[in-house]
CSV table of C-alpha atoms in Angstrom, one decimal:
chain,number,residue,atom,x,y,z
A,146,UNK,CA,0.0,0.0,0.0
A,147,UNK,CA,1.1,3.4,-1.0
A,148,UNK,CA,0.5,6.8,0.6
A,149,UNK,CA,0.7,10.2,-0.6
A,150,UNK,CA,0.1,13.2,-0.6
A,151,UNK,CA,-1.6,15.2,-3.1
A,152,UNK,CA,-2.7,18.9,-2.6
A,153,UNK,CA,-2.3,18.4,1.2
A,154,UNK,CA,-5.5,15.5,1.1
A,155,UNK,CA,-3.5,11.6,1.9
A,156,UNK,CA,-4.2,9.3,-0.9
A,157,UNK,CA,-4.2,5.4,-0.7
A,158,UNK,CA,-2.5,3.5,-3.8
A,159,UNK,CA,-2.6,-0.1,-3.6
A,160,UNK,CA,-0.4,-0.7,-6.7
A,161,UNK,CA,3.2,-1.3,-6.2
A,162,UNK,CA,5.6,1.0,-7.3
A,163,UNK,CA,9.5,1.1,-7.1
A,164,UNK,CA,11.1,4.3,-7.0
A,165,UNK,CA,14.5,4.4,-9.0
A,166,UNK,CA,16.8,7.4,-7.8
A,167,UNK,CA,19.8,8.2,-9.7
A,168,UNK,CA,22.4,10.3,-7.8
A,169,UNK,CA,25.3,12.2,-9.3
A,170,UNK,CA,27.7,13.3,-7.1
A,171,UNK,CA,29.8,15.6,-8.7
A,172,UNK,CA,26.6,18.0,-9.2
A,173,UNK,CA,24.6,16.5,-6.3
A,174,UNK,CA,21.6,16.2,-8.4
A,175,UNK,CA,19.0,13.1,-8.8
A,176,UNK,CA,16.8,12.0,-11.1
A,177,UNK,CA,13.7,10.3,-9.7
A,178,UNK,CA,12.0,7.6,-11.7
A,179,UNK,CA,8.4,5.8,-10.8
A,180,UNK,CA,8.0,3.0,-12.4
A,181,UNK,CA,4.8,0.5,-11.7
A,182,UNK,CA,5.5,-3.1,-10.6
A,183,UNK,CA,3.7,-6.0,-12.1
A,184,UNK,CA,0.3,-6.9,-10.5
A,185,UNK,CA,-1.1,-9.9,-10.1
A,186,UNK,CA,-4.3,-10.7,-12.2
A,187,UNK,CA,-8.3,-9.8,-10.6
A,188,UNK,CA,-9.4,-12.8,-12.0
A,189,UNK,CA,-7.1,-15.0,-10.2
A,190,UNK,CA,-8.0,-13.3,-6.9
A,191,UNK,CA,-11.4,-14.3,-5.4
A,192,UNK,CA,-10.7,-12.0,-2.3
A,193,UNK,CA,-11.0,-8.2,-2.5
A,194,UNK,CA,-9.3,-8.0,0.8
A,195,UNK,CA,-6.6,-10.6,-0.2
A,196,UNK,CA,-5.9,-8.8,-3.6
A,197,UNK,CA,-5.2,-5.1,-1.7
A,198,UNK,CA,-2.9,-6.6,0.9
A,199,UNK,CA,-0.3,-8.9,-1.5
A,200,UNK,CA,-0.1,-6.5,-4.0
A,201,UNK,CA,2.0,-4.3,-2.3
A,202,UNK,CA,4.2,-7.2,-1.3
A,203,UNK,CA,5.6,-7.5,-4.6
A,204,UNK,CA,9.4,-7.7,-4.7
A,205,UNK,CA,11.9,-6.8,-7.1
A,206,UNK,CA,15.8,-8.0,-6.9
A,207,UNK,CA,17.8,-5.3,-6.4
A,208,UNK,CA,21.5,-5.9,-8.3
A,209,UNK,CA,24.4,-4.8,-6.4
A,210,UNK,CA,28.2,-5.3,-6.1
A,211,UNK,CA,29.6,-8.0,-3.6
A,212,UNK,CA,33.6,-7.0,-2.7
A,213,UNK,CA,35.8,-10.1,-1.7
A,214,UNK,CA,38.7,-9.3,0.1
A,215,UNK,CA,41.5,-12.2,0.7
A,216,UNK,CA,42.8,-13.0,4.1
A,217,UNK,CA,46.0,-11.2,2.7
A,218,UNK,CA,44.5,-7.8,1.6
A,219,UNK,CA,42.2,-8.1,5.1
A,220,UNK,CA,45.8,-8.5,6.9
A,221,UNK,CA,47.5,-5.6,4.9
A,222,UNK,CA,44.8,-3.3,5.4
A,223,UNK,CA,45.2,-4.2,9.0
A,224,UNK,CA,49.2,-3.6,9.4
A,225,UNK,CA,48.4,-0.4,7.0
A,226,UNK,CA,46.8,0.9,10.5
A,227,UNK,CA,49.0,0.4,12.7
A,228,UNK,CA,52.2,2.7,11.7
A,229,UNK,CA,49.7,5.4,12.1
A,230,UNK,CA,48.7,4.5,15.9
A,231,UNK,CA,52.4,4.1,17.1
A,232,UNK,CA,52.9,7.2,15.4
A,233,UNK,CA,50.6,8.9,17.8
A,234,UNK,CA,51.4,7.3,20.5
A,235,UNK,CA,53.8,10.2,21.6
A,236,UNK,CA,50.9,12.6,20.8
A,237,UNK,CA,48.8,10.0,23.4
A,238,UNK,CA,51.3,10.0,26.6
A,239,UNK,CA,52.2,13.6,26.2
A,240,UNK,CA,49.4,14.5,29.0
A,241,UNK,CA,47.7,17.3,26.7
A,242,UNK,CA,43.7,17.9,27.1
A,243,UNK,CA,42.3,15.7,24.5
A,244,UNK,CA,40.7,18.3,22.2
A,245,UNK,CA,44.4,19.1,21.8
A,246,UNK,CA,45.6,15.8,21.2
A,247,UNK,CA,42.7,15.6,18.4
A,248,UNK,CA,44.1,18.3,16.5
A,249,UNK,CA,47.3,17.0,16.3
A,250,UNK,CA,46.2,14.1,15.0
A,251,UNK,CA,44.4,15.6,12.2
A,252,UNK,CA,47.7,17.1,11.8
A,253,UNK,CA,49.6,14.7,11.5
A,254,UNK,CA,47.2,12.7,9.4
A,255,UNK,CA,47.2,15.9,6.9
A,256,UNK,CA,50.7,16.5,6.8
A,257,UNK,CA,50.3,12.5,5.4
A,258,UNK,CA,47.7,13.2,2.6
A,259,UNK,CA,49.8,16.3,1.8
A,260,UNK,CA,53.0,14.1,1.5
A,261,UNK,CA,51.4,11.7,-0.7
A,262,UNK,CA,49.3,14.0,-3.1
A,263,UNK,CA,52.8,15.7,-3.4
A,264,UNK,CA,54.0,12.7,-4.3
A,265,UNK,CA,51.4,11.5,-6.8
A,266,UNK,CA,51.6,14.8,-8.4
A,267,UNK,CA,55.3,14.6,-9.3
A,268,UNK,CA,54.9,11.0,-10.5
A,269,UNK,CA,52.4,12.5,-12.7
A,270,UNK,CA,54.6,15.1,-14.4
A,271,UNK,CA,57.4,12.8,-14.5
A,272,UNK,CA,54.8,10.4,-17.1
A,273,UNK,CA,55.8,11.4,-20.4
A,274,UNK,CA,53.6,8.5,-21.8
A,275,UNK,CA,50.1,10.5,-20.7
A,276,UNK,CA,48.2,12.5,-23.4
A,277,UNK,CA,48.7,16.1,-22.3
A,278,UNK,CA,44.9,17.0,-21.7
A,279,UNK,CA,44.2,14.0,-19.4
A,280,UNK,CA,47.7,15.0,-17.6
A,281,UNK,CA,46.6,18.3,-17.4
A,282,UNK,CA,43.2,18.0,-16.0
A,283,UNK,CA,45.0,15.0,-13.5
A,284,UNK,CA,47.3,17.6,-12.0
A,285,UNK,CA,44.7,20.6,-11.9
A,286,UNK,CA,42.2,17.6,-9.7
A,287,UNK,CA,45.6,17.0,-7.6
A,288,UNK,CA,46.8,20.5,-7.3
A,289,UNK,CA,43.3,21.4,-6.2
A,290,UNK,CA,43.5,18.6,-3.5
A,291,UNK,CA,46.8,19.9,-2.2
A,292,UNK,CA,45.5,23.7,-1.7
A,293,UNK,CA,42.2,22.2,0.0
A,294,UNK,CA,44.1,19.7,2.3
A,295,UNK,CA,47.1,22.7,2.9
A,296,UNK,CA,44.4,24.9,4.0
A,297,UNK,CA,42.8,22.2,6.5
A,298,UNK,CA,46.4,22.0,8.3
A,299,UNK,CA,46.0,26.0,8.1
A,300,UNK,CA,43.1,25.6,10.1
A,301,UNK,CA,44.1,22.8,12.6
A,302,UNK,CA,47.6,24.9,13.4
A,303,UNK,CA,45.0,28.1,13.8
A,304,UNK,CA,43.2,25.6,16.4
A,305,UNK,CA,46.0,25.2,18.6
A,306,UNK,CA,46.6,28.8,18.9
A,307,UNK,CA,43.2,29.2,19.6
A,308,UNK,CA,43.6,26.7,22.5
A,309,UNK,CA,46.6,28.7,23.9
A,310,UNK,CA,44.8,32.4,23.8
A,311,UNK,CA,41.6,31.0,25.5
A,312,UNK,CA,43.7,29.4,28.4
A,313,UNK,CA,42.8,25.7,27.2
A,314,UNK,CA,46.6,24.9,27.1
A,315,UNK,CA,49.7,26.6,29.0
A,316,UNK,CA,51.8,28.3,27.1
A,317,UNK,CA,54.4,25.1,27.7
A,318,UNK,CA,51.5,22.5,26.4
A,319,UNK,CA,51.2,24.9,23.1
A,320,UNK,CA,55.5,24.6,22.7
A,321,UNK,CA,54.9,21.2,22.9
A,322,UNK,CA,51.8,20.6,21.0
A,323,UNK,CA,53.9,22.4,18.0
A,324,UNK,CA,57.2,20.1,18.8
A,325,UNK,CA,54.4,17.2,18.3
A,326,UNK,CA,52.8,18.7,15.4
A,327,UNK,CA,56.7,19.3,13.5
A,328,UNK,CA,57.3,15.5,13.7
């Protein structure tokens, strides 16, 4: 059973319908599509009752994608991981109030995507092989990522000060919290 509403009065459908929504994310737009699912026959159904109440129960399969991951690429993500949490653990036992310790985290973790989107990038201008309007548009994408990444750690070193001038953290804690954040 299906309700809507129509010019603010609730209406009662009892045909199936499956409602198809398309979503692109580069615009953030959708496209909405209704389409009607198949009904089962009157003259097979003797009860009225019976006929409103299974044909909403009509099912459609839904395709999808099913990801297998090996017990080698499940254990590689999982030593991928770790690196990262002994890297903070100095950031962890350094006694700083944990929105602090947050921050320099993030970064930390941004001074990583920076590193490696630097990296990328050069690799890219090193490829000779790459038609030069795909290698073009490929470093503008990465170029972009860089200046949206650099001006997140802009804003995560602004936090700390922000810390320090509203008494959060000493003075001491904000020399160290920028010794931590240099590593």
């Amino acid at each position: 059973m299906l309700h809507f509403r129509t010019n603010g009065v609730l209406r009662t459908s009892h045909e199936a319908y499956t409602l198809n929504i398309t979503t692109q994310l580069s615009n953030f737009s959708y496209t909405p599509t209704v389409v009607p699912a198949p009904r089962p026959d009157s003259a097979d159904v003797t009860d009225e009752s019976l006929e409103s109440s299974s044909a909403a129960t009509t099912a459609i399969p839904a395709e999808g994608v099913k990801v297998s991951l090996s017990e080698a690429s499940i254990q590689k993500s999982a030593d991928d991981k770790k690196p990262q949490a002994k890297s903070n653990a100095d950031i962890e036992s350094s006694g700083l109030p944990d929105q602090t310790q947050k921050t320099l985290k993030m970064i930390r973790e941004l001074k990583r995507q920076i590193e490696e989107k630097q990296q990328e990038l050069q690799a890219l201008m090193a490829d000779q092989n790459m038609d030069p309007e795909i290698k073009k548009s490929k470093i503008g994408a990465l170029v972009t990522e860089i200046s949206t990444l650099s001006a997140g750690l802009a804003t995560a070193n602004n936090a700390l000060v922000k810390q320090a001038r509203e008494n959060k953290i000493s003075p001491d804690q904000l020399q160290q919290a920028q010794q931590l954040a240099a590593k």
